[in-house]
mmCIF file of the C-alpha atoms, coordinates in Angstrom:
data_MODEL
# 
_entry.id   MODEL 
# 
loop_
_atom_site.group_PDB 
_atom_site.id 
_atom_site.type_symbol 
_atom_site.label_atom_id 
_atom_site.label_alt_id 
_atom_site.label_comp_id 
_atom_site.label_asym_id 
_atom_site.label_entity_id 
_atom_site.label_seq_id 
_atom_site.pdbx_PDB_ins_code 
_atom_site.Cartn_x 
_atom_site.Cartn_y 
_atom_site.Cartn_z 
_atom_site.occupancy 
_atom_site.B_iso_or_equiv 
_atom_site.pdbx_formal_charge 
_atom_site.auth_seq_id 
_atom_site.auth_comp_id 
_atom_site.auth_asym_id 
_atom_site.auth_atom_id 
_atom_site.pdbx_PDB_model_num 
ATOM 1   C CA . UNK A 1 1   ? 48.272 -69.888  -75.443  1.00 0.00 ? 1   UNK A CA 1 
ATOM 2   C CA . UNK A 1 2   ? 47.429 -73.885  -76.103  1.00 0.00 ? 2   UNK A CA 1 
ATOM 3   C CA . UNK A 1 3   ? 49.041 -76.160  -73.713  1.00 0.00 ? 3   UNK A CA 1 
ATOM 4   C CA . UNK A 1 4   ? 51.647 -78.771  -75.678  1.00 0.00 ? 4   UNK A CA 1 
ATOM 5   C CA . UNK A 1 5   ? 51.441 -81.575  -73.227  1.00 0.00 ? 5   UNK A CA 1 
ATOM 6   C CA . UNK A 1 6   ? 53.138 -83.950  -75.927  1.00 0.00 ? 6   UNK A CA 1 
ATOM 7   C CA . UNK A 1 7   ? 56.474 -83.466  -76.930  1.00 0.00 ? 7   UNK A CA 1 
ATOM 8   C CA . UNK A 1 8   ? 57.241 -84.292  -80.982  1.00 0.00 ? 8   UNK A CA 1 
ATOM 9   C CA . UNK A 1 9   ? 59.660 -86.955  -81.115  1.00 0.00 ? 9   UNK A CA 1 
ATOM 10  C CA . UNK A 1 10  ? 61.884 -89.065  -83.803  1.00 0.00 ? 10  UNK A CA 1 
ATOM 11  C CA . UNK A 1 11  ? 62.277 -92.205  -84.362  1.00 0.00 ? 11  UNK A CA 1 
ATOM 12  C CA . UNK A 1 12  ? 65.254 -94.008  -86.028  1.00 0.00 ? 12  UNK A CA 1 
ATOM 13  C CA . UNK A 1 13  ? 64.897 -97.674  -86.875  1.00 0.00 ? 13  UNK A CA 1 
ATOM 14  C CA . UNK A 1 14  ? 67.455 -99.445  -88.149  1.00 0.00 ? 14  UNK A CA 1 
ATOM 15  C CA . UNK A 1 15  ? 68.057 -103.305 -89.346  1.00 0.00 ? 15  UNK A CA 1 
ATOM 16  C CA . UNK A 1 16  ? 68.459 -105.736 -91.979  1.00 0.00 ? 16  UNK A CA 1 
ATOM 17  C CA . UNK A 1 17  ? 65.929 -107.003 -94.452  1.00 0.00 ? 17  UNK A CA 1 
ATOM 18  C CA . UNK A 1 18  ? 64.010 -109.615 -92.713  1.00 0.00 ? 18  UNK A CA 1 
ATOM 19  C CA . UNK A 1 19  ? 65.096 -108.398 -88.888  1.00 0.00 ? 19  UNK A CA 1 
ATOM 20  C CA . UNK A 1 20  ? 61.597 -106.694 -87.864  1.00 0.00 ? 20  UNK A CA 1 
ATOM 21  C CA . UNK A 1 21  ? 61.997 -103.308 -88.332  1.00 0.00 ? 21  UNK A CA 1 
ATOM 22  C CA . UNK A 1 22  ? 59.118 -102.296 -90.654  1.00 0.00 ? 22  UNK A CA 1 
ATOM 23  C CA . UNK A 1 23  ? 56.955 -104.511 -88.611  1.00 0.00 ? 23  UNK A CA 1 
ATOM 24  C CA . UNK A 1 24  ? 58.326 -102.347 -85.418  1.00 0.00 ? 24  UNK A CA 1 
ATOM 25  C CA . UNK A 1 25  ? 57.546 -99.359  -87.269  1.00 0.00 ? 25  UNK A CA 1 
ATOM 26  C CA . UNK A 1 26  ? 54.486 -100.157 -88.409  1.00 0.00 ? 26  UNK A CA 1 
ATOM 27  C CA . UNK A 1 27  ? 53.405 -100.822 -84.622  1.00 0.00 ? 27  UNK A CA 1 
ATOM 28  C CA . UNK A 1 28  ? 54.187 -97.453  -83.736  1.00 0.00 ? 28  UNK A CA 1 
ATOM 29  C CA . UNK A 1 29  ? 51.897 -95.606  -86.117  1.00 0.00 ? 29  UNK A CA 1 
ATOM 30  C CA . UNK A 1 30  ? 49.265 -98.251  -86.103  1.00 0.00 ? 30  UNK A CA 1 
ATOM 31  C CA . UNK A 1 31  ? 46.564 -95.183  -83.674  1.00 0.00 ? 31  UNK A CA 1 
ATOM 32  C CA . UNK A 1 32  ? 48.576 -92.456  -85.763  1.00 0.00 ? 32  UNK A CA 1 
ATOM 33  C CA . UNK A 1 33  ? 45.669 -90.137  -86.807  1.00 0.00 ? 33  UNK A CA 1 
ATOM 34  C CA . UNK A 1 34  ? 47.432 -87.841  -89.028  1.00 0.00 ? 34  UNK A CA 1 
ATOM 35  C CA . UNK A 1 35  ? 50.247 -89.873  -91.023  1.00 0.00 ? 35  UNK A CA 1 
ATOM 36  C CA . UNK A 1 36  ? 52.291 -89.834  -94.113  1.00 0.00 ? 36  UNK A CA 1 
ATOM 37  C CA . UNK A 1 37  ? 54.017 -92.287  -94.792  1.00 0.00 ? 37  UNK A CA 1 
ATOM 38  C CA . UNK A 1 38  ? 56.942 -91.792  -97.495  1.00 0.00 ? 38  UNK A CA 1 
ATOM 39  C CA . UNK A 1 39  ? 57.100 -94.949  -99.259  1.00 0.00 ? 39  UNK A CA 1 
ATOM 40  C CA . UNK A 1 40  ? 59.588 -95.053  -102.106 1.00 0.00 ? 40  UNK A CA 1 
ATOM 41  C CA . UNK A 1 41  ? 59.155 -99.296  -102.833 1.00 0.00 ? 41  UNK A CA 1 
ATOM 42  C CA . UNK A 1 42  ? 55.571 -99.390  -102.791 1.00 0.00 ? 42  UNK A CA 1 
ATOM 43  C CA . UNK A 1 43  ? 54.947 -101.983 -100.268 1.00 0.00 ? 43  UNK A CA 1 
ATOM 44  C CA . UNK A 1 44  ? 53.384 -100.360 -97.394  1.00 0.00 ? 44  UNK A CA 1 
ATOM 45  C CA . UNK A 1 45  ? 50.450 -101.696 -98.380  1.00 0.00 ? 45  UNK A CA 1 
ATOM 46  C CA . UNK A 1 46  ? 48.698 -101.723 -94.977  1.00 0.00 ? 46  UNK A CA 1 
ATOM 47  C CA . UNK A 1 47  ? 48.401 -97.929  -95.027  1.00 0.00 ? 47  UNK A CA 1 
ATOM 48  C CA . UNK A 1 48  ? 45.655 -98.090  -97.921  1.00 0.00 ? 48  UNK A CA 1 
ATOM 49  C CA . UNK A 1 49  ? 45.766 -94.502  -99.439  1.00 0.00 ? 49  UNK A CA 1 
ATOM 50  C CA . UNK A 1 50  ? 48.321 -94.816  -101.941 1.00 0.00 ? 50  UNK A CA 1 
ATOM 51  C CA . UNK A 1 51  ? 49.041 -91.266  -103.552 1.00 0.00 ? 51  UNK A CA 1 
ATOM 52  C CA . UNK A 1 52  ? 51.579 -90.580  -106.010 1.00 0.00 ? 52  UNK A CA 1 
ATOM 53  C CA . UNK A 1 53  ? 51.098 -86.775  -106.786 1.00 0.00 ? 53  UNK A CA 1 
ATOM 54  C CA . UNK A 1 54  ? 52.487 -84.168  -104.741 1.00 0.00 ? 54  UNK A CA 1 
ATOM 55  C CA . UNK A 1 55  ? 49.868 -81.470  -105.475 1.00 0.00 ? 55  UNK A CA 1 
ATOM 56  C CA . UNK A 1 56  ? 46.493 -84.069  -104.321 1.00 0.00 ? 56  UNK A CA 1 
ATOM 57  C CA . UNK A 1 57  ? 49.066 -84.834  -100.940 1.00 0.00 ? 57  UNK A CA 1 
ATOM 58  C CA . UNK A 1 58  ? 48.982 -81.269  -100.130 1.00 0.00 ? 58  UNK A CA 1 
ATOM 59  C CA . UNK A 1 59  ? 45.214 -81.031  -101.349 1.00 0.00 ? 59  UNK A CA 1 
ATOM 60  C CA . UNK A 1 60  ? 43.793 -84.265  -99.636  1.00 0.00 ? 60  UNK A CA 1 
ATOM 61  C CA . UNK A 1 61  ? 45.922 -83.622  -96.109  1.00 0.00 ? 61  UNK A CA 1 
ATOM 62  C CA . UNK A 1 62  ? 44.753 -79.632  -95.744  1.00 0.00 ? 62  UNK A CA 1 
ATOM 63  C CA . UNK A 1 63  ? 41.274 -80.867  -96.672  1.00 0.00 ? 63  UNK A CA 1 
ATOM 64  C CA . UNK A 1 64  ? 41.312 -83.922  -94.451  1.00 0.00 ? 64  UNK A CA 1 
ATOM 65  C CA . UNK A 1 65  ? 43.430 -82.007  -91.187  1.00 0.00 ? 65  UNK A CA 1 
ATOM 66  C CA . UNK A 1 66  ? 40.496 -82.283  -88.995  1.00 0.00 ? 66  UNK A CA 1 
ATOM 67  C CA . UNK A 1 67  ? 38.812 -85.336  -88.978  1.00 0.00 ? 67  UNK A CA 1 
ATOM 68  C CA . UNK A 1 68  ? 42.922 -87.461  -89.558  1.00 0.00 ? 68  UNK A CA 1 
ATOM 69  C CA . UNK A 1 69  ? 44.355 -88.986  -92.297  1.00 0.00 ? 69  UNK A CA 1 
ATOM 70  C CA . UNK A 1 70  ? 46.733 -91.701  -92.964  1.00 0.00 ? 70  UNK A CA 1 
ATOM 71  C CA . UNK A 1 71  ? 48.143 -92.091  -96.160  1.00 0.00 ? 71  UNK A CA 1 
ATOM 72  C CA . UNK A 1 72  ? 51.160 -93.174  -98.306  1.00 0.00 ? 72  UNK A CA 1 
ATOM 73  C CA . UNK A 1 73  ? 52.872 -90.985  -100.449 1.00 0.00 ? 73  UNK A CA 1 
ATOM 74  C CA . UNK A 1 74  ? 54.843 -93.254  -103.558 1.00 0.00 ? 74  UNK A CA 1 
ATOM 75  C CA . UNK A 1 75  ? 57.382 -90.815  -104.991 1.00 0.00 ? 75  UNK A CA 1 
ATOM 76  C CA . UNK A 1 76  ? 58.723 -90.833  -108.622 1.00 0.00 ? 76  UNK A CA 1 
ATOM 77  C CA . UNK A 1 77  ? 61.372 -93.283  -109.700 1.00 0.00 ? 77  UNK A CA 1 
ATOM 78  C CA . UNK A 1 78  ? 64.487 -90.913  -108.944 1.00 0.00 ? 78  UNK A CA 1 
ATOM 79  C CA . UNK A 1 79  ? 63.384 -88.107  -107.016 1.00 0.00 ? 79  UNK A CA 1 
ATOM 80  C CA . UNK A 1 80  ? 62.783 -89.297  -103.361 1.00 0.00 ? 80  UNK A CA 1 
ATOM 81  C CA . UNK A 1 81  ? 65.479 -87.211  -102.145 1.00 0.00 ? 81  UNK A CA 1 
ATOM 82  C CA . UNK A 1 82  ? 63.518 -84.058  -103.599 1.00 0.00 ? 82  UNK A CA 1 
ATOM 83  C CA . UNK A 1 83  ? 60.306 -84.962  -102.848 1.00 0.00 ? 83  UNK A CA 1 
ATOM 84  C CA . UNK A 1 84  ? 60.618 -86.140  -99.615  1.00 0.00 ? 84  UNK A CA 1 
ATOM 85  C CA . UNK A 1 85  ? 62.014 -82.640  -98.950  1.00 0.00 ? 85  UNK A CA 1 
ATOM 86  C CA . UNK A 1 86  ? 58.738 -81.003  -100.622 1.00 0.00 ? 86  UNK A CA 1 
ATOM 87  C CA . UNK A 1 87  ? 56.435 -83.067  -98.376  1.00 0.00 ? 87  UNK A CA 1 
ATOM 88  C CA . UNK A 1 88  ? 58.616 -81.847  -95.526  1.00 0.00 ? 88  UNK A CA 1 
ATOM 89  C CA . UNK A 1 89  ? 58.561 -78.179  -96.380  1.00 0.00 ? 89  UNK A CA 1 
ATOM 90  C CA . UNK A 1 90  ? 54.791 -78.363  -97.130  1.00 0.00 ? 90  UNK A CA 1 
ATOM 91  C CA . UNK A 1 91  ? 54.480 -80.004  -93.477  1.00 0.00 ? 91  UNK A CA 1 
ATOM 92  C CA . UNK A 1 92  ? 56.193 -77.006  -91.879  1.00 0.00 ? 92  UNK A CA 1 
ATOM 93  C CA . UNK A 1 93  ? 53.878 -74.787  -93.594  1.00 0.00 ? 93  UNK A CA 1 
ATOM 94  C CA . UNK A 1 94  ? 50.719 -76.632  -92.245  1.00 0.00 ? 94  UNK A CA 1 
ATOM 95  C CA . UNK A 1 95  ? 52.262 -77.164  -88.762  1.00 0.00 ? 95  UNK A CA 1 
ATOM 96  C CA . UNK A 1 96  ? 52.901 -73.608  -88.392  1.00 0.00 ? 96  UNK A CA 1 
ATOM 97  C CA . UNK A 1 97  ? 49.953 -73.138  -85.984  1.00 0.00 ? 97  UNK A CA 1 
ATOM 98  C CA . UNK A 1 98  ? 51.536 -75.712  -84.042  1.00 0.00 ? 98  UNK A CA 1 
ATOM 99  C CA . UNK A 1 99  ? 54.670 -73.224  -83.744  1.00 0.00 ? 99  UNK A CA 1 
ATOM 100 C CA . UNK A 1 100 ? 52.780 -70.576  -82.934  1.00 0.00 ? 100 UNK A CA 1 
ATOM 101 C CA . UNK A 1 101 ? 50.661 -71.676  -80.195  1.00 0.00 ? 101 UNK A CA 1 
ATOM 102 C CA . UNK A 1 102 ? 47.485 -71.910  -82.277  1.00 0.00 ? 102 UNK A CA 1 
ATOM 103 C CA . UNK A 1 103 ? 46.599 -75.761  -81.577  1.00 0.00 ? 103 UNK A CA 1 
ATOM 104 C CA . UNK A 1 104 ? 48.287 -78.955  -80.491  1.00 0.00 ? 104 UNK A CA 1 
ATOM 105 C CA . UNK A 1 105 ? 47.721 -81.318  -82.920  1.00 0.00 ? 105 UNK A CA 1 
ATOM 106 C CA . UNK A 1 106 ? 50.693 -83.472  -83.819  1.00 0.00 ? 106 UNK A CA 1 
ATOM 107 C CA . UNK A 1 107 ? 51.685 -85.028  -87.773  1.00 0.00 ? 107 UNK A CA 1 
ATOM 108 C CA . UNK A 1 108 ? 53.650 -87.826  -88.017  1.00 0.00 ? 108 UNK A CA 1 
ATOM 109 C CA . UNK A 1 109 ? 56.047 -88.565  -91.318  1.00 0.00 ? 109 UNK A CA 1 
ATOM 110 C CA . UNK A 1 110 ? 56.625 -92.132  -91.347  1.00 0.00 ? 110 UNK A CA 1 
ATOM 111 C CA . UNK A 1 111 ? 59.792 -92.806  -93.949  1.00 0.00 ? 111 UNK A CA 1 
ATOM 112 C CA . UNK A 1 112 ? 60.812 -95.880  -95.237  1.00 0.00 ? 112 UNK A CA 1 
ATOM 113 C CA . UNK A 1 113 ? 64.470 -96.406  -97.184  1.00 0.00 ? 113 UNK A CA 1 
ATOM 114 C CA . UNK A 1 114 ? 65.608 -93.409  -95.303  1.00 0.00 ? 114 UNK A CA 1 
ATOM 115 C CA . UNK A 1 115 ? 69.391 -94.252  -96.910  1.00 0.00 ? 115 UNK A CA 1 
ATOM 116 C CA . UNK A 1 116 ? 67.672 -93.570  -100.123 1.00 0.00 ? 116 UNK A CA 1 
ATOM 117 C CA . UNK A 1 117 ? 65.832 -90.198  -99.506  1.00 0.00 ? 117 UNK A CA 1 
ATOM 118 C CA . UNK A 1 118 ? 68.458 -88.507  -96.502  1.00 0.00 ? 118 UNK A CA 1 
ATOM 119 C CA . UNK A 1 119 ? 71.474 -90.296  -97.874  1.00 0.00 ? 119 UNK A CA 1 
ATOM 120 C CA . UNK A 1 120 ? 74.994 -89.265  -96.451  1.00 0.00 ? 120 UNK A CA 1 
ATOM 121 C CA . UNK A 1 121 ? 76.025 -85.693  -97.019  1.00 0.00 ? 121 UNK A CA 1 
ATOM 122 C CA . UNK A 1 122 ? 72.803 -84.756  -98.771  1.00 0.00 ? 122 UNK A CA 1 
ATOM 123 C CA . UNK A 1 123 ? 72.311 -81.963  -96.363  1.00 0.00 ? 123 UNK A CA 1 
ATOM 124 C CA . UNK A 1 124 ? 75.516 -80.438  -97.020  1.00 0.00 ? 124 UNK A CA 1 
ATOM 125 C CA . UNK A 1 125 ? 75.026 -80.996  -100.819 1.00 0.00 ? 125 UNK A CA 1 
ATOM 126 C CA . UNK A 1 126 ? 71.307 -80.094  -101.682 1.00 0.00 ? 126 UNK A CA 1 
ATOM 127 C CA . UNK A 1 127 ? 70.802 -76.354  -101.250 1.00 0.00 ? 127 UNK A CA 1 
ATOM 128 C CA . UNK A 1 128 ? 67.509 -75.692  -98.789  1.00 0.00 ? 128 UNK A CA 1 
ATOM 129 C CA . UNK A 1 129 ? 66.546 -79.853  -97.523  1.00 0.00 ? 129 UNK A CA 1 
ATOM 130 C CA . UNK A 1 130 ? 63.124 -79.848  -96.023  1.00 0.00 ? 130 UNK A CA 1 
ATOM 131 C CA . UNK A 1 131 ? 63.500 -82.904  -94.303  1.00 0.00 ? 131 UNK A CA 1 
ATOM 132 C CA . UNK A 1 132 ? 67.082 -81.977  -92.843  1.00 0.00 ? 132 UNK A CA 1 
ATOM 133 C CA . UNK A 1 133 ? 64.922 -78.816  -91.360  1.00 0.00 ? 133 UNK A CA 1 
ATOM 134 C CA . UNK A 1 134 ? 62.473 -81.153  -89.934  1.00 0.00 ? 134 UNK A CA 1 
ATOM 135 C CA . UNK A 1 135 ? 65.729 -83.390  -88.456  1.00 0.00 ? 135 UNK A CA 1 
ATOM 136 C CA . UNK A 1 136 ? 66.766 -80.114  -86.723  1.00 0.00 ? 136 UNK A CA 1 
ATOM 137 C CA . UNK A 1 137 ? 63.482 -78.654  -85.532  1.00 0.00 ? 137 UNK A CA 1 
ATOM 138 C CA . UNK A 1 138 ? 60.329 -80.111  -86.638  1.00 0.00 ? 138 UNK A CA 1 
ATOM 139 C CA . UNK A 1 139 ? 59.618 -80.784  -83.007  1.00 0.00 ? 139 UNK A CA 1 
ATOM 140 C CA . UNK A 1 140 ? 59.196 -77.488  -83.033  1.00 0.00 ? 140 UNK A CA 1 
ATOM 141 C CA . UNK A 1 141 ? 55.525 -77.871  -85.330  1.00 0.00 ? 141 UNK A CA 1 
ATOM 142 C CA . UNK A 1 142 ? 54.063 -80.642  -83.488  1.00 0.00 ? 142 UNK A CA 1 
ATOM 143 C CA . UNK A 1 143 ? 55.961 -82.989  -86.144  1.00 0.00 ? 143 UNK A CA 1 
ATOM 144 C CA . UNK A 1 144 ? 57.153 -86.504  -85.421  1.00 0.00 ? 144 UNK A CA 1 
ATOM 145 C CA . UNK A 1 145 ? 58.819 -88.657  -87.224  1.00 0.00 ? 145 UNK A CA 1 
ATOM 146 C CA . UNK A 1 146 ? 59.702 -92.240  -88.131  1.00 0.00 ? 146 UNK A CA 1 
ATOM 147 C CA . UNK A 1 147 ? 62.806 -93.172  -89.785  1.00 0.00 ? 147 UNK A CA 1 
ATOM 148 C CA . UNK A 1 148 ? 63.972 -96.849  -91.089  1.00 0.00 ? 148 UNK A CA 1 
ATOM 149 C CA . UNK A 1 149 ? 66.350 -98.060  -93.205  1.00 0.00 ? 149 UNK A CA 1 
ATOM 150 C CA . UNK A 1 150 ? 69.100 -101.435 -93.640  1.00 0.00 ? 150 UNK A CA 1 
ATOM 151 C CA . UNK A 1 151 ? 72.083 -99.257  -93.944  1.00 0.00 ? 151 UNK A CA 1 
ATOM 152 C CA . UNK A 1 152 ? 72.149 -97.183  -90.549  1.00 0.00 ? 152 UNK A CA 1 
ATOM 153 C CA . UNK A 1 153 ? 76.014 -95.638  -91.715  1.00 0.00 ? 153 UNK A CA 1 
ATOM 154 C CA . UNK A 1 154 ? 74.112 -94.475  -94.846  1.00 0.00 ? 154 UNK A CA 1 
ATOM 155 C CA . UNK A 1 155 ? 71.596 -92.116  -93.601  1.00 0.00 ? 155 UNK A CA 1 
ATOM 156 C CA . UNK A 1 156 ? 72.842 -88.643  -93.141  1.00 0.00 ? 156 UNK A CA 1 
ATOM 157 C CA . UNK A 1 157 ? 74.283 -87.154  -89.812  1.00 0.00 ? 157 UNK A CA 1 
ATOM 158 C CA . UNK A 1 158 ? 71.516 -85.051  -88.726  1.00 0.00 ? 158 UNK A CA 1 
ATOM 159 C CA . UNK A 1 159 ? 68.712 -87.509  -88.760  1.00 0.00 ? 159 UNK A CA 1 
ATOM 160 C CA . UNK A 1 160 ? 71.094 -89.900  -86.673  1.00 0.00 ? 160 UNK A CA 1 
ATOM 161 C CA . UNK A 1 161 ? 72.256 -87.137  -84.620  1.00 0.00 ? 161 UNK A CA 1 
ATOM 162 C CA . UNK A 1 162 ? 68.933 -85.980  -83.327  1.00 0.00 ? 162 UNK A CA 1 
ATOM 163 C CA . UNK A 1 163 ? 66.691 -89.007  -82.368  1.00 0.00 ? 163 UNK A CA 1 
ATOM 164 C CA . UNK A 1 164 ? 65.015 -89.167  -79.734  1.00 0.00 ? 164 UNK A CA 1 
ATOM 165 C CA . UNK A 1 165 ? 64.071 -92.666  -79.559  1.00 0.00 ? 165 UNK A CA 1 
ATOM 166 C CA . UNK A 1 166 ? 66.397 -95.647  -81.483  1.00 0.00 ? 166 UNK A CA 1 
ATOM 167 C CA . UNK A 1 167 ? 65.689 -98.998  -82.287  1.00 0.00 ? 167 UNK A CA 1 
ATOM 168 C CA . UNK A 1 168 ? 68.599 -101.118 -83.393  1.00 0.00 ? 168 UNK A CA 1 
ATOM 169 C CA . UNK A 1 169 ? 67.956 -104.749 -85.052  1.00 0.00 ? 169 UNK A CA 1 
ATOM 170 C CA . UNK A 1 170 ? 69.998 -107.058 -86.872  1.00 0.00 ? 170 UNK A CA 1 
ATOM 171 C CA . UNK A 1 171 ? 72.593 -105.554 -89.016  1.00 0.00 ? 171 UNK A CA 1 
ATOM 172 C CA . UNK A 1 172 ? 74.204 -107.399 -91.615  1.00 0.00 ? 172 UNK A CA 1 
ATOM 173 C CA . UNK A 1 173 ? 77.148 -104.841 -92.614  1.00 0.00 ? 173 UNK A CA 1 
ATOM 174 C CA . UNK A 1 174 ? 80.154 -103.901 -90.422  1.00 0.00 ? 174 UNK A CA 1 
ATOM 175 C CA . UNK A 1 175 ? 80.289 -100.072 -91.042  1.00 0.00 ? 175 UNK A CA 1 
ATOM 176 C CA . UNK A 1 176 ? 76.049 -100.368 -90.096  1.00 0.00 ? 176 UNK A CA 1 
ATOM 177 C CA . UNK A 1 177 ? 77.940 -102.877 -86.790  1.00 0.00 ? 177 UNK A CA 1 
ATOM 178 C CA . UNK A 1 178 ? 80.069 -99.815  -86.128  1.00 0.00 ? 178 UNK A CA 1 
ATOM 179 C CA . UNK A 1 179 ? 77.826 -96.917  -86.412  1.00 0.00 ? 179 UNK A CA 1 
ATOM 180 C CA . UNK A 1 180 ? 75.310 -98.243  -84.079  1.00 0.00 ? 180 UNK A CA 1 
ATOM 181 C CA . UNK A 1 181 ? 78.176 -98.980  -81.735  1.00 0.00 ? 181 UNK A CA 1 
ATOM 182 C CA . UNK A 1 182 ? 78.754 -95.271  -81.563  1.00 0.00 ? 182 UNK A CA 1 
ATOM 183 C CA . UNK A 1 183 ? 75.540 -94.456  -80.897  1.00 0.00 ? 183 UNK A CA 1 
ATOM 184 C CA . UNK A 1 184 ? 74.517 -97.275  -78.232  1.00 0.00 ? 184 UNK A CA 1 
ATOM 185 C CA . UNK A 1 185 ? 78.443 -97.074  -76.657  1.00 0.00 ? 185 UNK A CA 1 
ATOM 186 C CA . UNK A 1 186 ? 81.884 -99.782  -76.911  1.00 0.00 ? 186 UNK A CA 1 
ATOM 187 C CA . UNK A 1 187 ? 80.119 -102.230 -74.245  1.00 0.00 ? 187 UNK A CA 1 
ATOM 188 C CA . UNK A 1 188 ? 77.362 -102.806 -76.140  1.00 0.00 ? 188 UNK A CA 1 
ATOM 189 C CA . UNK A 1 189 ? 79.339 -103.810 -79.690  1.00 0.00 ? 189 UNK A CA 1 
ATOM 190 C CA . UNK A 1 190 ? 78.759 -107.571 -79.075  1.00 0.00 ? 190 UNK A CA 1 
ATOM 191 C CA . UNK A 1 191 ? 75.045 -107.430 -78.294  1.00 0.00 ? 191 UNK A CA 1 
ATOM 192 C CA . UNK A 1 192 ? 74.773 -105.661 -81.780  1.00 0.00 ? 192 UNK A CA 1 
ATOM 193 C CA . UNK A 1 193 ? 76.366 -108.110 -82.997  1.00 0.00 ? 193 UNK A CA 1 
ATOM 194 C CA . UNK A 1 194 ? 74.501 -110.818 -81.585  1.00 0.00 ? 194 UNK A CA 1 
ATOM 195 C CA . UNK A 1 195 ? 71.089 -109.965 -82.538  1.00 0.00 ? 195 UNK A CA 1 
ATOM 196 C CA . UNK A 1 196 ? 68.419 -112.071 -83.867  1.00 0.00 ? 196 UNK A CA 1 
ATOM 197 C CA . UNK A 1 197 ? 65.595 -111.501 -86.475  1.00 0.00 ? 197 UNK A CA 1 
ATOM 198 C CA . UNK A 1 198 ? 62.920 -109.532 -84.595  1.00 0.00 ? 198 UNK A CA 1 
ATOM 199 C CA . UNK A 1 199 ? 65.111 -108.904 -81.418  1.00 0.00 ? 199 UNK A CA 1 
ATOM 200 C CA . UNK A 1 200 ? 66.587 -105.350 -80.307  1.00 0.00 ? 200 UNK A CA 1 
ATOM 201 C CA . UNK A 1 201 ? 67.995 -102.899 -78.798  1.00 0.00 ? 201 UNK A CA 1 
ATOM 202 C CA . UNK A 1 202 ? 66.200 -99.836  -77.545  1.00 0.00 ? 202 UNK A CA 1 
ATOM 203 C CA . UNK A 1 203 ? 67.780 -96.257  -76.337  1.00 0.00 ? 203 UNK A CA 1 
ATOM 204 C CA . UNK A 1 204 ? 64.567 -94.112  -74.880  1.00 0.00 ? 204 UNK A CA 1 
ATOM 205 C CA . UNK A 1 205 ? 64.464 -90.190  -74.803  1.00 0.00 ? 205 UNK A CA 1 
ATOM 206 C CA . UNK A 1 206 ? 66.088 -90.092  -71.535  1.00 0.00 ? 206 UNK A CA 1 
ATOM 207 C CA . UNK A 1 207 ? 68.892 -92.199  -72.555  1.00 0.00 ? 207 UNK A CA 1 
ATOM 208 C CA . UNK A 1 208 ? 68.010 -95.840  -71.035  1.00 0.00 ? 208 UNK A CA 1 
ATOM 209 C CA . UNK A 1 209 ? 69.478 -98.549  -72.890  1.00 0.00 ? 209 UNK A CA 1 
ATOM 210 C CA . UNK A 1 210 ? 67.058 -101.688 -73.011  1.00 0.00 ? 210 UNK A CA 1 
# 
């Protein structure tokens, strides 16, 4: 049996345009060796393999495993919800010798406009979700991932509901004010509301508050 000495963990970043959160997020996978990123505007340009076909993903990811990859995946105009749930199926295919003991090597999904692809009540409303699986137990397969959006309240339950790690920035709408208060706790309202452009708050896997 293969030692797991890293734990899989997500990430939820949430602010308004402008605050510093894809910057943030971009930090974190910056020595990420095997990474898709789910990019559904086009503008993470600094990850520079741009790939807009779900059949070359799968393709160029199995055939790259070994040596890393880090790549972008653009989906169709009106079908992020669905493909970002194929990507996320495929990854629990390739992870499963993760699962099962076989190796250690960790995948990251990086998603941007995660209100767009795991908006609210999807996972109650789309039949088998891939990336709702992947909320739930891709830590499981050696699977991390990285969540952002503007519109914290707009991203479904179970993404929110299972971070491990969450980075609140500016927010510029109350019900986004009020759902990071729930997660962060009453006290801490006002310093939500007080943020600044590329300031924020951080809750850590063991529950610290910084």
């Amino acid at each position: 049996m293969i030692k797991k000495d890293v734990q899989a963990r997500r990430i939820g970043i949430f602010g308004a345009s402008g605050s510093g959160k894809t910057t943030k997020a971009l930090d974190l996978v910056a020595k990420v060796n095997r990474l898709i990123a789910f990019d559904p505007l086009d503008d993470l340009t600094k990850i520079k393999t741009r790939i807009s076909d779900l059949g070359y993903l799968r393709k160029f990811v199995i055939k790259n495993y070994a040596k890393g990859f880090r790549v972008r995946f653009v989906p169709e105009l009106g079908k992020a919800k669905e493909q970002l749930s194929e990507i996320s199926l495929f990854l629990r295919e390739l992870q499963a010798g993760y699962k099962f003991n076989r190796h250690n090597a960790l995948v990251t999904l990086f998603v941007d406009e995660l209100d767009t692809s795991f908006p609210l009540n999807i996972s109650r409303s789309m039949g088998e979700n891939g990336f709702y699986f992947l909320c739930c137990r891709g830590r499981h397969y050696g699977i991390n991932i990285v969540g952002i959006s503007q519109r914290m309240s707009l991203v479904d339950l179970p993404f929110r509901a299972n971070l491990s790690d969450l980075f609140v920035f500016r927010l510029a709408d109350f019900n986004d004010i009020k759902a990071a208060t729930q997660m962060l706790g009453t006290p801490y309202r006002q310093r939500i509301i007080d943020l600044t452009n590329f300031k924020y708050i951080y809750k850590n896997p063991e529950g610290v508050i910084k």
